[in-house]
Every structure is written in C-alpha cells, then in structure tokens.
Amino acid sequence: MQKTILLLFLVFQNLLWSQSFELVPLGVYGGGDESNLSAYLIGEPGRNEFLSLDAGTIRAGIRVALAQKTFDTTEETVLKSYIKGYFISHGHLDHVAGLIINSPDDSKKNIYAFDDLIDLFKKHYFTNGTWSNFANEGDGPILNKYRYISLEKGRKQPIENTALSVEPFELSHGEYSKSAAVFVENSQGDVVLYLGDTGADRIEKSEKLALLWQRAAALIQSKKLKAVMIEVSFPNSQPETALYGHLTPRLLQEELQSLENLAGKGSLSQFKIIVTHLKPGGNQIELIKGELEANNELGVDYHFPKQGERLLL
Ligand SMILES: [Zn+2]
Ligand SMILES: [Zn+2]
C-alpha cells in the first residue's frame, strides 16, 4: 500500500516537473456569480509560488481548490504564502473584488499593473470612502501592505518571490476602459499569454491585438508559447454594437486567424486556447462552447477552465 502511494507520488512529481506551468483558476466567469470571477494562479509546477492573474474571486476559489485537494494546506497558507503577487489587467470589479475584500487577511505583497490602474485603485478602491488604504501610496492612513509596481509597455518585470517575469501589453476594452495582457515567462523561457478583457481590433478600431499577435507569433514559431488565455464573453447572437469591449466566438476566431497568418499555416493546430470570462445567464455558456467547437477551422485545442482544478501546461 505504502509502495503504491510512493509510486503515485513519484509519477505525479514527474508529471509536474515535465511541465512548464501550473495554473489553478480561483474564478473563471465574467459576471453573474460573485463566487467565481476571473482570477488565475500561475506558477512553476510544484513550487507553490504563484502570481494571481486578476483577482475577481480569491477566497471562494481557494476553498474549492482545497475541497478538490488541488492544494493540501490551509486557506490562510494559500492566501498569505502561496500567492506572491497580483497582476491586475483593469479595474472592473469582476477582476479586483477578491483582492480588495481579502486585503485585511492578506500578507505583504506587490500589485503589478499599468499606471492608469494604480491611479484607479488610489482614487476609488484603496481609499477611506470605499475601504481602507492597504497600499503604499494614496490616501492616509497608509497601511503599506501592498506595494504598487508600475508596469511599462513591453518592459519585462520580474515577479518578486517567484521564478516568473511578465511582459505587459495594452488592450482595448470598449469606450470607457483600458485593459492589459501579459506574457508570463518561467525560468526556462517558456511563456503563457494572459489577456484581460478585450474587444476585437475590427470592432474597437484598434491595433492592440495585432501588436500582441506579432509577439505571440514569434513565440509560437520558437515553440516557447504554451497557451493563450483569452476571453469570450458572449455568444455570436450578441450584436456587434453591444459588445462593450468583449469577444464572441466569431470574433475570437477572426483574431486567431490573424495570429495564424503571422505564425504560419497550421501553426495553431492543437495549440491550447484557454477560454476565460464566459458570462453565465440562460444557456449562454453552452452556446459559446458549441459555437467555438463548431467553427474550429484552425484546429485549436479549446480548454474551458474549472474553478479550483489544476491545469499543467
Ligand atoms: Zn471582466
Ligand atoms: Zn472589464
């Protein structure tokens, strides 16, 4: 019996070490359920040193991960010690609520974001009118738990207390909000691309995704890019005039076609696309999944993450 357990343990360790990234979603939806909103822990396998990509839901996600034995520790340990920092793509509540609500119980760490987002936190969230200032700049009294680290477009930023670094890009997310994407790189130079909420270039009248795809295409050609995490919020029936800076299956497929044009024909065959930010309501989620799979001419490997379930990339 003990030998079997040991063997299983070794098999699991081997599986972990042969992969580049470990991803544990703490929340996967783009609205509708406050216990399951965008937040993805990413780290090198087996190290328990994670960067949280957005932070819509934290504690409820940790609870699900513990219940599923994804982590074998306490809620407090995951929050305070496994999560080493937060990357925040933009200020919408479904991306920041978990961070704000759990700030009193959290440990000292960094928040990585573009300056616009840091300003928004200083003005609206970590301020006395709406909460308390748990960060290191802005309204007094300053509680100094979080340190804002200002990201610069295209400049690689190491993530403290992890082996990761991020390279940020801007995204266009409707008329009223900017958003951001990061290429997350591990110590081997392998990369996962995470996008916060984004519209399509054609709808947004933008070239933000085109710029991002140039970088991604080079990483696909050098076989360094392991996966792209990108949103699809609405089914195809959503009018293009009412997208509010989001994607549908059709628009994602258009954008992936642009990526394939740059990376080379067939380059996205079996490539992992992790679909984030589905908005629940009616049968929307099933519709979105069906529409993605039904028109998958590029042959990508769509994956729909589940809260608390570890994914190795
Ligand atoms: Zn969102
Ligand atoms: Zn948003």
mmCIF file of N, CA and C in Angstrom, residues 206-287:
data_model
loop_
_atom_site.group_PDB
_atom_site.id
_atom_site.type_symbol
_atom_site.label_atom_id
_atom_site.label_comp_id
_atom_site.label_asym_id
_atom_site.label_seq_id
_atom_site.Cartn_x
_atom_site.Cartn_y
_atom_site.Cartn_z
ATOM 1 N N SER A 206 -8.842 49.370 -33.451
ATOM 2 C CA SER A 206 -7.591 49.404 -32.703
ATOM 3 C C SER A 206 -6.586 48.464 -33.355
ATOM 4 N N GLU A 207 -5.332 48.600 -32.999
ATOM 5 C CA GLU A 207 -4.316 47.650 -33.482
ATOM 6 C C GLU A 207 -3.649 46.948 -32.313
ATOM 7 N N LYS A 208 -4.283 47.023 -31.159
ATOM 8 C CA LYS A 208 -3.669 46.470 -29.950
ATOM 9 C C LYS A 208 -3.459 44.956 -30.068
ATOM 10 N N LEU A 209 -4.477 44.244 -30.561
ATOM 11 C CA LEU A 209 -4.323 42.792 -30.676
ATOM 12 C C LEU A 209 -3.331 42.446 -31.784
ATOM 13 N N ALA A 210 -3.343 43.202 -32.878
ATOM 14 C CA ALA A 210 -2.379 42.944 -33.962
ATOM 15 C C ALA A 210 -0.948 43.004 -33.426
ATOM 16 N N LEU A 211 -0.676 43.996 -32.581
ATOM 17 C CA LEU A 211 0.657 44.131 -31.982
ATOM 18 C C LEU A 211 0.984 42.939 -31.081
ATOM 19 N N LEU A 212 -0.025 42.536 -30.313
ATOM 20 C CA LEU A 212 0.153 41.405 -29.405
ATOM 21 C C LEU A 212 0.421 40.120 -30.201
ATOM 22 N N TRP A 213 -0.315 39.951 -31.304
ATOM 23 C CA TRP A 213 -0.153 38.722 -32.109
ATOM 24 C C TRP A 213 1.232 38.657 -32.747
ATOM 25 N N GLN A 214 1.818 39.816 -33.060
ATOM 26 C CA GLN A 214 3.183 39.785 -33.609
ATOM 27 C C GLN A 214 4.143 39.127 -32.634
ATOM 28 N N ARG A 215 4.043 39.536 -31.393
ATOM 29 C CA ARG A 215 4.914 38.976 -30.343
ATOM 30 C C ARG A 215 4.579 37.499 -30.130
ATOM 31 N N ALA A 216 3.277 37.193 -30.071
ATOM 32 C CA ALA A 216 2.850 35.806 -29.832
ATOM 33 C C ALA A 216 3.300 34.894 -30.977
ATOM 34 N N ALA A 217 3.219 35.394 -32.217
ATOM 35 C CA ALA A 217 3.587 34.571 -33.380
ATOM 36 C C ALA A 217 5.057 34.166 -33.305
ATOM 37 N N ALA A 218 5.906 35.105 -32.919
ATOM 38 C CA ALA A 218 7.340 34.790 -32.803
ATOM 39 C C ALA A 218 7.554 33.701 -31.749
ATOM 40 N N LEU A 219 6.794 33.775 -30.652
ATOM 41 C CA LEU A 219 6.939 32.783 -29.576
ATOM 42 C C LEU A 219 6.358 31.421 -29.976
ATOM 43 N N ILE A 220 5.372 31.440 -30.867
ATOM 44 C CA ILE A 220 4.830 30.166 -31.375
ATOM 45 C C ILE A 220 5.869 29.524 -32.300
ATOM 46 N N GLN A 221 6.472 30.345 -33.126
ATOM 47 C CA GLN A 221 7.485 29.810 -34.050
ATOM 48 C C GLN A 221 8.682 29.237 -33.301
ATOM 49 N N SER A 222 9.065 29.849 -32.192
ATOM 50 C CA SER A 222 10.197 29.310 -31.418
ATOM 51 C C SER A 222 9.745 28.249 -30.412
ATOM 52 N N LYS A 223 8.464 27.863 -30.490
ATOM 53 C CA LYS A 223 7.884 26.797 -29.645
ATOM 54 C C LYS A 223 7.947 27.129 -28.153
ATOM 55 N N LYS A 224 7.982 28.388 -27.805
ATOM 56 C CA LYS A 224 8.050 28.790 -26.401
ATOM 57 C C LYS A 224 6.671 29.059 -25.803
ATOM 58 N N LEU A 225 5.702 29.383 -26.653
ATOM 59 C CA LEU A 225 4.381 29.750 -26.135
ATOM 60 C C LEU A 225 3.553 28.496 -25.879
ATOM 61 N N LYS A 226 3.174 28.278 -24.605
ATOM 62 C CA LYS A 226 2.480 27.046 -24.226
ATOM 63 C C LYS A 226 0.963 27.173 -24.327
ATOM 64 N N ALA A 227 0.436 28.370 -24.160
ATOM 65 C CA ALA A 227 -1.017 28.548 -24.201
ATOM 66 C C ALA A 227 -1.354 30.032 -24.248
ATOM 67 N N VAL A 228 -2.556 30.324 -24.768
ATOM 68 C CA VAL A 228 -3.100 31.683 -24.708
ATOM 69 C C VAL A 228 -4.388 31.627 -23.910
ATOM 70 N N MET A 229 -4.488 32.487 -22.909
ATOM 71 C CA MET A 229 -5.717 32.590 -22.105
ATOM 72 C C MET A 229 -6.442 33.844 -22.565
ATOM 73 N N ILE A 230 -7.618 33.665 -23.157
ATOM 74 C CA ILE A 230 -8.323 34.815 -23.750
ATOM 75 C C ILE A 230 -9.818 34.687 -23.505
ATOM 76 N N GLU A 231 -10.470 35.833 -23.433
ATOM 77 C CA GLU A 231 -11.888 35.853 -23.091
ATOM 78 C C GLU A 231 -12.816 35.581 -24.277
ATOM 79 N N VAL A 232 -13.960 34.990 -23.994
ATOM 80 C CA VAL A 232 -15.128 35.039 -24.876
ATOM 81 C C VAL A 232 -16.305 35.274 -23.942
ATOM 82 N N SER A 233 -16.927 36.449 -24.046
ATOM 83 C CA SER A 233 -17.955 36.816 -23.067
ATOM 84 C C SER A 233 -19.368 36.478 -23.515
ATOM 85 N N PHE A 234 -19.604 36.609 -24.824
ATOM 86 C CA PHE A 234 -20.974 36.462 -25.333
ATOM 87 C C PHE A 234 -21.025 35.469 -26.496
ATOM 88 N N PRO A 235 -22.200 34.859 -26.732
ATOM 89 C CA PRO A 235 -22.367 34.048 -27.950
ATOM 90 C C PRO A 235 -22.467 34.933 -29.186
ATOM 91 N N ASN A 236 -22.433 34.300 -30.354
ATOM 92 C CA ASN A 236 -22.438 35.044 -31.626
ATOM 93 C C ASN A 236 -23.674 35.908 -31.831
ATOM 94 N N SER A 237 -24.768 35.589 -31.134
ATOM 95 C CA SER A 237 -26.002 36.354 -31.328
ATOM 96 C C SER A 237 -25.916 37.762 -30.740
ATOM 97 N N GLN A 238 -24.913 38.018 -29.896
ATOM 98 C CA GLN A 238 -24.768 39.368 -29.320
ATOM 99 C C GLN A 238 -24.455 40.355 -30.450
ATOM 100 N N PRO A 239 -25.247 41.432 -30.596
ATOM 101 C CA PRO A 239 -24.978 42.376 -31.690
ATOM 102 C C PRO A 239 -23.592 43.018 -31.540
ATOM 103 N N GLU A 240 -22.940 43.259 -32.672
ATOM 104 C CA GLU A 240 -21.591 43.857 -32.621
ATOM 105 C C GLU A 240 -21.619 45.274 -32.060
ATOM 106 N N THR A 241 -22.805 45.879 -32.011
ATOM 107 C CA THR A 241 -22.925 47.221 -31.424
ATOM 108 C C THR A 241 -23.112 47.153 -29.903
ATOM 109 N N ALA A 242 -23.241 45.962 -29.349
ATOM 110 C CA ALA A 242 -23.481 45.842 -27.896
ATOM 111 C C ALA A 242 -22.498 44.862 -27.257
ATOM 112 N N LEU A 243 -21.236 44.978 -27.642
ATOM 113 C CA LEU A 243 -20.229 44.045 -27.104
ATOM 114 C C LEU A 243 -19.507 44.599 -25.883
ATOM 115 N N TYR A 244 -19.558 45.921 -25.679
ATOM 116 C CA TYR A 244 -18.907 46.573 -24.533
ATOM 117 C C TYR A 244 -17.450 46.133 -24.364
ATOM 118 N N GLY A 245 -16.754 46.012 -25.484
ATOM 119 C CA GLY A 245 -15.323 45.682 -25.401
ATOM 120 C C GLY A 245 -15.031 44.231 -25.119
ATOM 121 N N HIS A 246 -15.894 43.330 -25.582
ATOM 122 C CA HIS A 246 -15.678 41.895 -25.353
ATOM 123 C C HIS A 246 -15.668 41.120 -26.665
ATOM 124 N N LEU A 247 -15.357 39.837 -26.575
ATOM 125 C CA LEU A 247 -15.300 38.959 -27.744
ATOM 126 C C LEU A 247 -16.461 37.968 -27.766
ATOM 127 N N THR A 248 -16.809 37.548 -28.978
ATOM 128 C CA THR A 248 -17.725 36.421 -29.201
ATOM 129 C C THR A 248 -16.883 35.304 -29.837
ATOM 130 N N PRO A 249 -17.426 34.097 -29.958
ATOM 131 C CA PRO A 249 -16.676 33.031 -30.641
ATOM 132 C C PRO A 249 -16.217 33.457 -32.038
ATOM 133 N N ARG A 250 -17.097 34.110 -32.790
ATOM 134 C CA ARG A 250 -16.733 34.514 -34.157
ATOM 135 C C ARG A 250 -15.559 35.488 -34.142
ATOM 136 N N LEU A 251 -15.607 36.449 -33.225
ATOM 137 C CA LEU A 251 -14.528 37.448 -33.169
ATOM 138 C C LEU A 251 -13.226 36.825 -32.673
ATOM 139 N N LEU A 252 -13.306 35.886 -31.740
ATOM 140 C CA LEU A 252 -12.082 35.193 -31.321
ATOM 141 C C LEU A 252 -11.479 34.452 -32.514
ATOM 142 N N GLN A 253 -12.357 33.784 -33.275
ATOM 143 C CA GLN A 253 -11.845 33.030 -34.418
ATOM 144 C C GLN A 253 -11.210 33.958 -35.458
ATOM 145 N N GLU A 254 -11.809 35.142 -35.644
ATOM 146 C CA GLU A 254 -11.189 36.143 -36.544
ATOM 147 C C GLU A 254 -9.803 36.527 -36.057
ATOM 148 N N GLU A 255 -9.702 36.768 -34.765
ATOM 149 C CA GLU A 255 -8.415 37.185 -34.194
ATOM 150 C C GLU A 255 -7.388 36.052 -34.263
ATOM 151 N N LEU A 256 -7.840 34.817 -34.010
ATOM 152 C CA LEU A 256 -6.900 33.693 -34.086
ATOM 153 C C LEU A 256 -6.426 33.487 -35.523
ATOM 154 N N GLN A 257 -7.310 33.805 -36.477
ATOM 155 C CA GLN A 257 -6.899 33.731 -37.889
ATOM 156 C C GLN A 257 -5.771 34.735 -38.152
ATOM 157 N N SER A 258 -5.893 35.932 -37.585
ATOM 158 C CA SER A 258 -4.813 36.929 -37.728
ATOM 159 C C SER A 258 -3.516 36.403 -37.130
ATOM 160 N N LEU A 259 -3.623 35.728 -35.996
ATOM 161 C CA LEU A 259 -2.432 35.163 -35.351
ATOM 162 C C LEU A 259 -1.815 34.084 -36.234
ATOM 163 N N GLU A 260 -2.668 33.215 -36.793
ATOM 164 C CA GLU A 260 -2.143 32.144 -37.657
ATOM 165 C C GLU A 260 -1.476 32.718 -38.909
ATOM 166 N N ASN A 261 -2.062 33.800 -39.443
ATOM 167 C CA ASN A 261 -1.454 34.428 -40.627
ATOM 168 C C ASN A 261 -0.011 34.845 -40.343
ATOM 169 N N LEU A 262 0.239 35.286 -39.108
ATOM 170 C CA LEU A 262 1.593 35.723 -38.744
ATOM 171 C C LEU A 262 2.500 34.542 -38.380
ATOM 172 N N ALA A 263 1.912 33.549 -37.706
ATOM 173 C CA ALA A 263 2.743 32.446 -37.178
ATOM 174 C C ALA A 263 2.971 31.349 -38.216
ATOM 175 N N GLY A 264 2.124 31.299 -39.236
ATOM 176 C CA GLY A 264 2.297 30.292 -40.284
ATOM 177 C C GLY A 264 1.129 29.330 -40.354
ATOM 178 N N LYS A 265 0.803 28.872 -41.566
ATOM 179 C CA LYS A 265 -0.345 27.996 -41.768
ATOM 180 C C LYS A 265 -0.180 26.715 -40.960
ATOM 181 N N GLY A 266 -1.234 26.341 -40.247
ATOM 182 C CA GLY A 266 -1.201 25.116 -39.442
ATOM 183 C C GLY A 266 -0.533 25.297 -38.086
ATOM 184 N N SER A 267 -0.011 26.502 -37.825
ATOM 185 C CA SER A 267 0.758 26.707 -36.582
ATOM 186 C C SER A 267 -0.119 26.628 -35.337
ATOM 187 N N LEU A 268 -1.436 26.791 -35.485
ATOM 188 C CA LEU A 268 -2.306 26.751 -34.297
ATOM 189 C C LEU A 268 -2.996 25.398 -34.132
ATOM 190 N N SER A 269 -2.669 24.459 -35.000
ATOM 191 C CA SER A 269 -3.267 23.135 -34.887
ATOM 192 C C SER A 269 -2.867 22.521 -33.545
ATOM 193 N N GLN A 270 -3.859 22.154 -32.739
ATOM 194 C CA GLN A 270 -3.668 21.581 -31.389
ATOM 195 C C GLN A 270 -3.091 22.579 -30.382
ATOM 196 N N PHE A 271 -2.999 23.830 -30.751
ATOM 197 C CA PHE A 271 -2.482 24.835 -29.812
ATOM 198 C C PHE A 271 -3.540 25.119 -28.739
ATOM 199 N N LYS A 272 -3.089 25.246 -27.487
ATOM 200 C CA LYS A 272 -4.043 25.378 -26.382
ATOM 201 C C LYS A 272 -4.552 26.809 -26.224
ATOM 202 N N ILE A 273 -5.861 26.963 -26.379
ATOM 203 C CA ILE A 273 -6.531 28.241 -26.122
ATOM 204 C C ILE A 273 -7.419 28.040 -24.894
ATOM 205 N N ILE A 274 -7.081 28.733 -23.821
ATOM 206 C CA ILE A 274 -7.862 28.620 -22.587
ATOM 207 C C ILE A 274 -8.877 29.754 -22.582
ATOM 208 N N VAL A 275 -10.149 29.382 -22.636
ATOM 209 C CA VAL A 275 -11.211 30.376 -22.818
ATOM 210 C C VAL A 275 -11.696 30.855 -21.452
ATOM 211 N N THR A 276 -11.558 32.161 -21.223
ATOM 212 C CA THR A 276 -11.904 32.749 -19.926
ATOM 213 C C THR A 276 -13.138 33.647 -20.057
ATOM 214 N N HIS A 277 -13.665 34.077 -18.892
ATOM 215 C CA HIS A 277 -14.604 35.199 -18.822
ATOM 216 C C HIS A 277 -15.953 34.956 -19.487
ATOM 217 N N LEU A 278 -16.378 33.697 -19.620
ATOM 218 C CA LEU A 278 -17.728 33.448 -20.127
ATOM 219 C C LEU A 278 -18.709 34.095 -19.163
ATOM 220 N N LYS A 279 -19.730 34.735 -19.721
ATOM 221 C CA LYS A 279 -20.744 35.355 -18.866
ATOM 222 C C LYS A 279 -21.927 34.405 -18.745
ATOM 223 N N PRO A 280 -22.211 33.926 -17.522
ATOM 224 C CA PRO A 280 -23.328 32.988 -17.352
ATOM 225 C C PRO A 280 -24.661 33.694 -17.614
ATOM 226 N N GLY A 281 -25.709 32.939 -17.703
ATOM 227 C CA GLY A 281 -27.047 33.503 -17.952
ATOM 228 C C GLY A 281 -27.708 32.682 -19.031
ATOM 229 N N GLY A 282 -28.902 32.170 -18.748
ATOM 230 C CA GLY A 282 -29.598 31.303 -19.711
ATOM 231 C C GLY A 282 -28.700 30.138 -20.098
ATOM 232 N N ASN A 283 -28.643 29.851 -21.395
ATOM 233 C CA ASN A 283 -27.774 28.765 -21.859
ATOM 234 C C ASN A 283 -26.542 29.324 -22.576
ATOM 235 N N GLN A 284 -26.145 30.552 -22.202
ATOM 236 C CA GLN A 284 -25.053 31.253 -22.896
ATOM 237 C C GLN A 284 -23.761 30.445 -22.933
ATOM 238 N N ILE A 285 -23.437 29.816 -21.794
ATOM 239 C CA ILE A 285 -22.146 29.119 -21.711
ATOM 240 C C ILE A 285 -22.113 27.947 -22.693
ATOM 241 N N GLU A 286 -23.186 27.175 -22.725
ATOM 242 C CA GLU A 286 -23.240 26.047 -23.662
ATOM 243 C C GLU A 286 -23.201 26.538 -25.107
ATOM 244 N N LEU A 287 -23.903 27.657 -25.362
ATOM 245 C CA LEU A 287 -23.894 28.238 -26.709
ATOM 246 C C LEU A 287 -22.474 28.617 -27.140
#
